[in-house]
PDB file of C-alpha atoms in Angstrom:
ATOM      1  CA  UNK A 268      90.667 179.542 116.279  1.00 81.00           C
ATOM      2  CA  UNK A 269      92.031 176.494 117.851  1.00 89.00           C
ATOM      3  CA  UNK A 270      94.441 173.596 117.217  1.00 93.00           C
ATOM      4  CA  UNK A 271      93.294 170.388 117.826  1.00 96.00           C
ATOM      5  CA  UNK A 272      94.921 167.114 117.604  1.00 97.00           C
ATOM      6  CA  UNK A 273      93.259 163.309 117.984  1.00 98.00           C
ATOM      7  CA  UNK A 274      94.835 159.987 118.515  1.00 97.00           C
ATOM      8  CA  UNK A 275      94.567 157.659 116.786  1.00 97.00           C
ATOM      9  CA  UNK A 276      94.450 158.916 113.577  1.00 96.00           C
ATOM     10  CA  UNK A 277      92.958 155.540 112.232  1.00 97.00           C
ATOM     11  CA  UNK A 278      92.450 152.043 113.502  1.00 97.00           C
ATOM     12  CA  UNK A 279      91.015 148.767 112.716  1.00 98.00           C
ATOM     13  CA  UNK A 280      89.495 146.877 115.581  1.00 97.00           C
ATOM     14  CA  UNK A 281      87.948 143.525 115.999  1.00 97.00           C
ATOM     15  CA  UNK A 282      84.225 143.410 117.215  1.00 97.00           C
ATOM     16  CA  UNK A 283      83.779 143.156 120.976  1.00 97.00           C
ATOM     17  CA  UNK A 284      86.886 145.188 121.722  1.00 97.00           C
ATOM     18  CA  UNK A 285      87.132 148.923 123.044  1.00 98.00           C
ATOM     19  CA  UNK A 286      88.921 151.703 121.671  1.00 98.00           C
ATOM     20  CA  UNK A 287      89.787 155.126 123.371  1.00 98.00           C
ATOM     21  CA  UNK A 288      90.364 158.176 121.548  1.00 98.00           C
ATOM     22  CA  UNK A 289      92.008 161.345 122.503  1.00 98.00           C
ATOM     23  CA  UNK A 290      91.394 164.777 122.077  1.00 98.00           C
ATOM     24  CA  UNK A 291      93.817 167.502 122.916  1.00 98.00           C
ATOM     25  CA  UNK A 292      93.578 171.213 122.497  1.00 97.00           C
ATOM     26  CA  UNK A 293      96.083 173.942 122.444  1.00 96.00           C
ATOM     27  CA  UNK A 294      94.251 176.117 124.587  1.00 94.00           C
ATOM     28  CA  UNK A 295      91.762 175.985 127.542  1.00 94.00           C
ATOM     29  CA  UNK A 296      88.004 175.569 126.294  1.00 92.00           C
ATOM     30  CA  UNK A 297      84.935 175.000 128.443  1.00 88.00           C
ATOM     31  CA  UNK A 298      82.898 173.029 126.056  1.00 87.00           C
ATOM     32  CA  UNK A 299      84.341 170.038 123.686  1.00 93.00           C
ATOM     33  CA  UNK A 300      81.675 168.025 121.630  1.00 95.00           C
ATOM     34  CA  UNK A 301      82.018 164.550 120.155  1.00 97.00           C
ATOM     35  CA  UNK A 302      80.539 163.726 116.806  1.00 97.00           C
ATOM     36  CA  UNK A 303      80.139 160.643 114.602  1.00 97.00           C
ATOM     37  CA  UNK A 304      80.426 160.455 110.902  1.00 95.00           C
ATOM     38  CA  UNK A 305      79.071 157.077 109.373  1.00 95.00           C
ATOM     39  CA  UNK A 306      80.105 156.256 105.953  1.00 91.00           C
ATOM     40  CA  UNK A 307      78.165 158.514 103.232  1.00 89.00           C
ATOM     41  CA  UNK A 308      76.529 160.359 106.253  1.00 92.00           C
ATOM     42  CA  UNK A 309      76.781 163.714 107.811  1.00 92.00           C
ATOM     43  CA  UNK A 310      77.943 164.492 111.400  1.00 94.00           C
ATOM     44  CA  UNK A 311      75.850 163.548 114.229  1.00 95.00           C
ATOM     45  CA  UNK A 312      76.365 164.791 117.855  1.00 94.00           C
ATOM     46  CA  UNK A 313      77.159 162.140 120.330  1.00 96.00           C
ATOM     47  CA  UNK A 314      77.779 164.148 123.431  1.00 94.00           C
ATOM     48  CA  UNK A 315      78.999 167.609 125.030  1.00 92.00           C
ATOM     49  CA  UNK A 316      81.827 167.364 127.515  1.00 92.00           C
ATOM     50  CA  UNK A 317      82.364 170.050 129.984  1.00 86.00           C
ATOM     51  CA  UNK A 318      85.134 169.876 132.360  1.00 82.00           C
ATOM     52  CA  UNK A 319      84.151 169.349 136.001  1.00 79.00           C
ATOM     53  CA  UNK A 320      80.634 167.781 135.023  1.00 82.00           C
ATOM     54  CA  UNK A 321      79.324 164.713 133.593  1.00 86.00           C
ATOM     55  CA  UNK A 322      78.971 164.351 129.852  1.00 90.00           C
ATOM     56  CA  UNK A 323      75.544 165.080 128.193  1.00 91.00           C
ATOM     57  CA  UNK A 324      74.499 162.436 125.657  1.00 93.00           C
ATOM     58  CA  UNK A 325      72.374 162.788 122.596  1.00 91.00           C
ATOM     59  CA  UNK A 326      69.298 160.809 121.970  1.00 90.00           C
ATOM     60  CA  UNK A 327      70.446 157.162 120.934  1.00 93.00           C
ATOM     61  CA  UNK A 328      73.808 157.194 122.355  1.00 95.00           C
ATOM     62  CA  UNK A 329      74.765 156.112 126.050  1.00 95.00           C
ATOM     63  CA  UNK A 330      77.526 156.603 128.466  1.00 95.00           C
ATOM     64  CA  UNK A 331      77.938 152.563 128.788  1.00 96.00           C
ATOM     65  CA  UNK A 332      78.617 152.649 125.033  1.00 97.00           C
ATOM     66  CA  UNK A 333      80.483 155.968 124.789  1.00 97.00           C
ATOM     67  CA  UNK A 334      81.915 156.765 128.050  1.00 96.00           C
ATOM     68  CA  UNK A 335      83.659 160.321 127.977  1.00 96.00           C
ATOM     69  CA  UNK A 336      86.462 161.773 130.208  1.00 94.00           C
ATOM     70  CA  UNK A 337      86.895 165.398 130.412  1.00 93.00           C
ATOM     71  CA  UNK A 338      89.800 165.742 133.268  1.00 92.00           C
ATOM     72  CA  UNK A 339      90.945 169.152 132.149  1.00 92.00           C
ATOM     73  CA  UNK A 340      90.125 172.100 129.894  1.00 93.00           C
ATOM     74  CA  UNK A 341      92.492 171.118 127.364  1.00 95.00           C
ATOM     75  CA  UNK A 342      91.666 167.262 127.027  1.00 95.00           C
ATOM     76  CA  UNK A 343      88.892 164.375 126.590  1.00 96.00           C
ATOM     77  CA  UNK A 344      88.663 161.032 125.921  1.00 97.00           C
ATOM     78  CA  UNK A 345      85.858 158.926 124.087  1.00 98.00           C
ATOM     79  CA  UNK A 346      85.744 155.345 124.308  1.00 98.00           C
ATOM     80  CA  UNK A 347      83.861 153.149 121.924  1.00 98.00           C
ATOM     81  CA  UNK A 348      83.000 150.041 123.711  1.00 98.00           C
ATOM     82  CA  UNK A 349      82.219 146.370 122.685  1.00 97.00           C
ATOM     83  CA  UNK A 350      82.409 147.292 119.075  1.00 97.00           C
ATOM     84  CA  UNK A 351      80.308 146.085 116.010  1.00 97.00           C
ATOM     85  CA  UNK A 352      80.903 146.896 112.564  1.00 96.00           C
ATOM     86  CA  UNK A 353      78.087 149.372 112.903  1.00 96.00           C
ATOM     87  CA  UNK A 354      80.481 151.510 114.875  1.00 97.00           C
ATOM     88  CA  UNK A 355      82.866 151.915 111.635  1.00 97.00           C
ATOM     89  CA  UNK A 356      82.716 155.601 111.323  1.00 97.00           C
ATOM     90  CA  UNK A 357      84.695 158.590 111.855  1.00 96.00           C
ATOM     91  CA  UNK A 358      84.909 160.201 115.183  1.00 97.00           C
ATOM     92  CA  UNK A 359      85.686 163.776 115.791  1.00 97.00           C
ATOM     93  CA  UNK A 360      86.034 165.985 118.623  1.00 97.00           C
ATOM     94  CA  UNK A 361      85.205 169.752 118.322  1.00 96.00           C
ATOM     95  CA  UNK A 362      85.666 172.815 120.606  1.00 94.00           C
ATOM     96  CA  UNK A 363      83.864 176.079 120.938  1.00 89.00           C
ATOM     97  CA  UNK A 364      85.925 179.283 120.500  1.00 88.00           C
ATOM     98  CA  UNK A 365      84.146 182.599 120.555  1.00 85.00           C
ATOM     99  CA  UNK A 366      80.852 180.865 119.633  1.00 84.00           C
ATOM    100  CA  UNK A 367      82.809 179.089 116.672  1.00 89.00           C
ATOM    101  CA  UNK A 368      83.064 175.429 116.538  1.00 91.00           C
ATOM    102  CA  UNK A 369      86.319 173.900 115.386  1.00 94.00           C
ATOM    103  CA  UNK A 370      87.245 170.260 114.562  1.00 96.00           C
ATOM    104  CA  UNK A 371      90.015 168.027 115.218  1.00 96.00           C
ATOM    105  CA  UNK A 372      91.281 165.824 112.317  1.00 95.00           C
ATOM    106  CA  UNK A 373      89.319 162.958 113.177  1.00 96.00           C
ATOM    107  CA  UNK A 374      89.858 159.436 113.868  1.00 97.00           C
ATOM    108  CA  UNK A 375      88.827 156.957 111.354  1.00 96.00           C
ATOM    109  CA  UNK A 376      87.570 153.530 113.088  1.00 97.00           C
ATOM    110  CA  UNK A 377      86.849 150.228 111.032  1.00 97.00           C
ATOM    111  CA  UNK A 378      85.595 147.455 113.045  1.00 97.00           C
ATOM    112  CA  UNK A 379      85.877 143.959 111.504  1.00 96.00           C
TER     113      UNK A 379
ATOM    114  CA  UNK B1159      62.557 167.973 116.078  1.00 82.00           C
ATOM    115  CA  UNK B1160      65.181 170.267 114.833  1.00 86.00           C
ATOM    116  CA  UNK B1161      65.796 169.986 111.012  1.00 92.00           C
ATOM    117  CA  UNK B1162      68.582 171.264 108.685  1.00 96.00           C
ATOM    118  CA  UNK B1163      68.039 170.639 105.023  1.00 97.00           C
ATOM    119  CA  UNK B1164      70.673 171.367 102.471  1.00 98.00           C
ATOM    120  CA  UNK B1165      70.168 171.500  98.556  1.00 97.00           C
ATOM    121  CA  UNK B1166      71.388 170.536  95.907  1.00 97.00           C
ATOM    122  CA  UNK B1167      72.793 167.268  97.554  1.00 97.00           C
ATOM    123  CA  UNK B1168      75.352 167.238  94.692  1.00 97.00           C
ATOM    124  CA  UNK B1169      76.293 169.530  92.157  1.00 97.00           C
ATOM    125  CA  UNK B1170      78.577 169.150  89.142  1.00 98.00           C
ATOM    126  CA  UNK B1171      79.936 172.534  87.540  1.00 98.00           C
ATOM    127  CA  UNK B1172      82.870 173.490  85.348  1.00 97.00           C
ATOM    128  CA  UNK B1173      85.730 175.414  86.538  1.00 98.00           C
ATOM    129  CA  UNK B1174      84.869 179.196  86.401  1.00 98.00           C
ATOM    130  CA  UNK B1175      81.304 178.735  87.041  1.00 98.00           C
ATOM    131  CA  UNK B1176      79.539 180.480  89.978  1.00 98.00           C
ATOM    132  CA  UNK B1177      77.734 178.345  92.341  1.00 98.00           C
ATOM    133  CA  UNK B1178      74.949 178.826  95.038  1.00 98.00           C
ATOM    134  CA  UNK B1179      74.524 176.444  97.861  1.00 98.00           C
ATOM    135  CA  UNK B1180      71.290 176.399 100.017  1.00 98.00           C
ATOM    136  CA  UNK B1181      70.510 175.720 103.592  1.00 98.00           C
ATOM    137  CA  UNK B1182      67.326 176.080 105.269  1.00 98.00           C
ATOM    138  CA  UNK B1183      66.547 175.420 109.016  1.00 97.00           C
ATOM    139  CA  UNK B1184      63.685 174.858 111.351  1.00 95.00           C
ATOM    140  CA  UNK B1185      64.962 174.866 115.000  1.00 89.00           C
ATOM    141  CA  UNK B1186      64.109 176.202 118.370  1.00 85.00           C
ATOM    142  CA  UNK B1187      66.222 178.652 120.270  1.00 86.00           C
ATOM    143  CA  UNK B1188      68.712 179.415 117.015  1.00 90.00           C
ATOM    144  CA  UNK B1189      71.960 180.939 117.877  1.00 91.00           C
ATOM    145  CA  UNK B1190      74.063 180.829 114.703  1.00 93.00           C
ATOM    146  CA  UNK B1191      74.362 179.147 111.352  1.00 96.00           C
ATOM    147  CA  UNK B1192      77.796 177.623 110.372  1.00 96.00           C
ATOM    148  CA  UNK B1193      79.298 176.618 107.026  1.00 98.00           C
ATOM    149  CA  UNK B1194      82.095 174.210 106.722  1.00 97.00           C
ATOM    150  CA  UNK B1195      84.052 172.777 103.837  1.00 97.00           C
ATOM    151  CA  UNK B1196      84.754 168.950 104.295  1.00 96.00           C
ATOM    152  CA  UNK B1197      87.357 167.399 101.899  1.00 93.00           C
ATOM    153  CA  UNK B1198      88.724 164.418 103.716  1.00 82.00           C
ATOM    154  CA  UNK B1199      88.050 164.045 107.425  1.00 78.00           C
ATOM    155  CA  UNK B1200      87.960 167.115 109.423  1.00 90.00           C
ATOM    156  CA  UNK B1201      85.223 170.117 108.635  1.00 94.00           C
ATOM    157  CA  UNK B1202      87.001 173.050 108.050  1.00 95.00           C
ATOM    158  CA  UNK B1203      85.364 176.332 109.412  1.00 95.00           C
ATOM    159  CA  UNK B1204      84.472 178.897 106.680  1.00 97.00           C
ATOM    160  CA  UNK B1205      81.758 181.094 108.291  1.00 95.00           C
ATOM    161  CA  UNK B1206      79.504 181.753 111.307  1.00 95.00           C
ATOM    162  CA  UNK B1207      76.364 183.981 110.689  1.00 96.00           C
ATOM    163  CA  UNK B1208      74.141 185.173 113.342  1.00 93.00           C
ATOM    164  CA  UNK B1209      72.485 188.290 112.197  1.00 90.00           C
ATOM    165  CA  UNK B1210      70.208 188.738 109.008  1.00 91.00           C
ATOM    166  CA  UNK B1211      71.300 190.609 105.804  1.00 90.00           C
ATOM    167  CA  UNK B1212      75.004 190.900 106.919  1.00 92.00           C
ATOM    168  CA  UNK B1213      77.198 189.337 104.159  1.00 94.00           C
ATOM    169  CA  UNK B1214      80.164 187.596 105.413  1.00 96.00           C
ATOM    170  CA  UNK B1215      82.845 187.263 102.747  1.00 97.00           C
ATOM    171  CA  UNK B1216      86.279 185.472 102.318  1.00 96.00           C
ATOM    172  CA  UNK B1217      87.934 185.432  98.844  1.00 97.00           C
ATOM    173  CA  UNK B1218      85.815 183.918  96.563  1.00 98.00           C
ATOM    174  CA  UNK B1219      83.232 182.641  99.093  1.00 98.00           C
ATOM    175  CA  UNK B1220      80.321 184.497 100.623  1.00 98.00           C
ATOM    176  CA  UNK B1221      77.359 183.767 102.634  1.00 98.00           C
ATOM    177  CA  UNK B1222      74.517 185.607 104.016  1.00 97.00           C
ATOM    178  CA  UNK B1223      71.554 184.825 106.478  1.00 97.00           C
ATOM    179  CA  UNK B1224      67.977 185.360 106.456  1.00 96.00           C
ATOM    180  CA  UNK B1225      66.523 184.765 109.791  1.00 92.00           C
ATOM    181  CA  UNK B1226      63.166 185.820 108.766  1.00 94.00           C
ATOM    182  CA  UNK B1227      62.904 183.118 105.859  1.00 94.00           C
ATOM    183  CA  UNK B1228      65.125 180.502 107.873  1.00 96.00           C
ATOM    184  CA  UNK B1229      67.666 180.042 105.371  1.00 96.00           C
ATOM    185  CA  UNK B1230      71.167 180.842 104.211  1.00 98.00           C
ATOM    186  CA  UNK B1231      73.258 180.684 101.076  1.00 98.00           C
ATOM    187  CA  UNK B1232      76.819 180.106 100.385  1.00 98.00           C
ATOM    188  CA  UNK B1233      77.985 181.498  97.074  1.00 98.00           C
ATOM    189  CA  UNK B1234      81.469 180.532  95.521  1.00 98.00           C
ATOM    190  CA  UNK B1235      82.441 182.532  92.474  1.00 98.00           C
ATOM    191  CA  UNK B1236      85.100 181.651  89.839  1.00 98.00           C
ATOM    192  CA  UNK B1237      85.261 178.099  91.080  1.00 98.00           C
ATOM    193  CA  UNK B1238      88.388 176.061  90.812  1.00 97.00           C
ATOM    194  CA  UNK B1239      89.021 172.464  91.361  1.00 96.00           C
ATOM    195  CA  UNK B1240      90.308 172.935  94.707  1.00 96.00           C
ATOM    196  CA  UNK B1241      86.570 173.998  95.580  1.00 97.00           C
ATOM    197  CA  UNK B1242      85.570 170.314  95.095  1.00 97.00           C
ATOM    198  CA  UNK B1243      84.407 169.120  98.653  1.00 97.00           C
ATOM    199  CA  UNK B1244      81.389 168.627 100.674  1.00 97.00           C
ATOM    200  CA  UNK B1245      79.909 171.839 102.139  1.00 98.00           C
ATOM    201  CA  UNK B1246      78.314 171.325 105.147  1.00 97.00           C
ATOM    202  CA  UNK B1247      75.674 173.716 107.059  1.00 97.00           C
ATOM    203  CA  UNK B1248      75.257 173.262 110.804  1.00 96.00           C
ATOM    204  CA  UNK B1249      72.735 175.405 113.198  1.00 95.00           C
ATOM    205  CA  UNK B1250      74.198 175.946 116.795  1.00 92.00           C
ATOM    206  CA  UNK B1251      71.382 176.623 119.412  1.00 86.00           C
ATOM    207  CA  UNK B1252      71.185 178.392 122.517  1.00 79.00           C
ATOM    208  CA  UNK B1253      70.659 176.668 125.777  1.00 68.00           C
ATOM    209  CA  UNK B1254      69.017 178.378 128.498  1.00 56.00           C
ATOM    210  CA  UNK B1255      69.232 181.871 129.841  1.00 48.00           C
ATOM    211  CA  UNK B1256      73.186 181.572 130.169  1.00 50.00           C
ATOM    212  CA  UNK B1257      73.360 181.497 126.215  1.00 50.00           C
ATOM    213  CA  UNK B1258      75.998 178.639 126.294  1.00 54.00           C
ATOM    214  CA  UNK B1259      75.751 176.631 123.055  1.00 58.00           C
ATOM    215  CA  UNK B1260      74.854 173.257 122.158  1.00 74.00           C
ATOM    216  CA  UNK B1261      76.438 170.911 119.853  1.00 84.00           C
ATOM    217  CA  UNK B1262      75.659 171.550 116.207  1.00 91.00           C
ATOM    218  CA  UNK B1263      72.808 170.046 113.813  1.00 93.00           C
ATOM    219  CA  UNK B1264      74.081 169.491 110.735  1.00 95.00           C
ATOM    220  CA  UNK B1265      72.558 169.188 107.244  1.00 96.00           C
ATOM    221  CA  UNK B1266      73.547 166.165 104.930  1.00 96.00           C
ATOM    222  CA  UNK B1267      76.044 168.332 102.958  1.00 97.00           C
ATOM    223  CA  UNK B1268      76.278 169.372  99.314  1.00 97.00           C
ATOM    224  CA  UNK B1269      78.773 167.232  97.320  1.00 97.00           C
ATOM    225  CA  UNK B1270      80.234 169.847  94.948  1.00 98.00           C
ATOM    226  CA  UNK B1271      82.626 168.675  91.957  1.00 98.00           C
ATOM    227  CA  UNK B1272      84.329 171.024  89.873  1.00 98.00           C
ATOM    228  CA  UNK B1273      85.362 169.759  86.423  1.00 97.00           C
ATOM    229  CA  UNK B1274      88.300 171.213  84.675  1.00 94.00           C
TER     230      UNK B1274
END
């Protein structure tokens, strides 16, 4: 498995601002993923981040709104830009280890 | 469009009962099916299934995959109040000839409540 940490664990932000979420893994991994879980909903994949290449975004998610960095094999960031109340969600990063995906503790974002 | 459907969406049982949660899928390039337990924020990994008919077991939890009928079940025997959670089913797809995985496609989850 993998030990994954995320910062911040929660935040309350004003609309129009941006928040950067950090994800740190205790081992080197090729693939990292970012998911969003809106209130009462299941998880939706935002993008896949491989080190050394541009992130691949799912339909409905764009780089200008959710820029991702992947500077090395243990770290990634997701920025939620120009936030609106509809961005209030739990944001989770995950990694694949031996074909199994493990999740970080999540960041609970509330936009007012 | 890839689809993962879980049933029931919610279930209330009494402690000690046995429950069966269902997950069916319609996807291209199937790689594996995964089960997670979600209590607060982070989903906790339970099982990954890749082959039909081979039961995975961990304590009171077990799961099996049928790749012909495109479904999986998660069984929990002798349920306890600590089993109360949302159980998520997800499917991983294979990308290209290299076999690398894509992100997961999740079902809506089964909200399981165990009453004392």
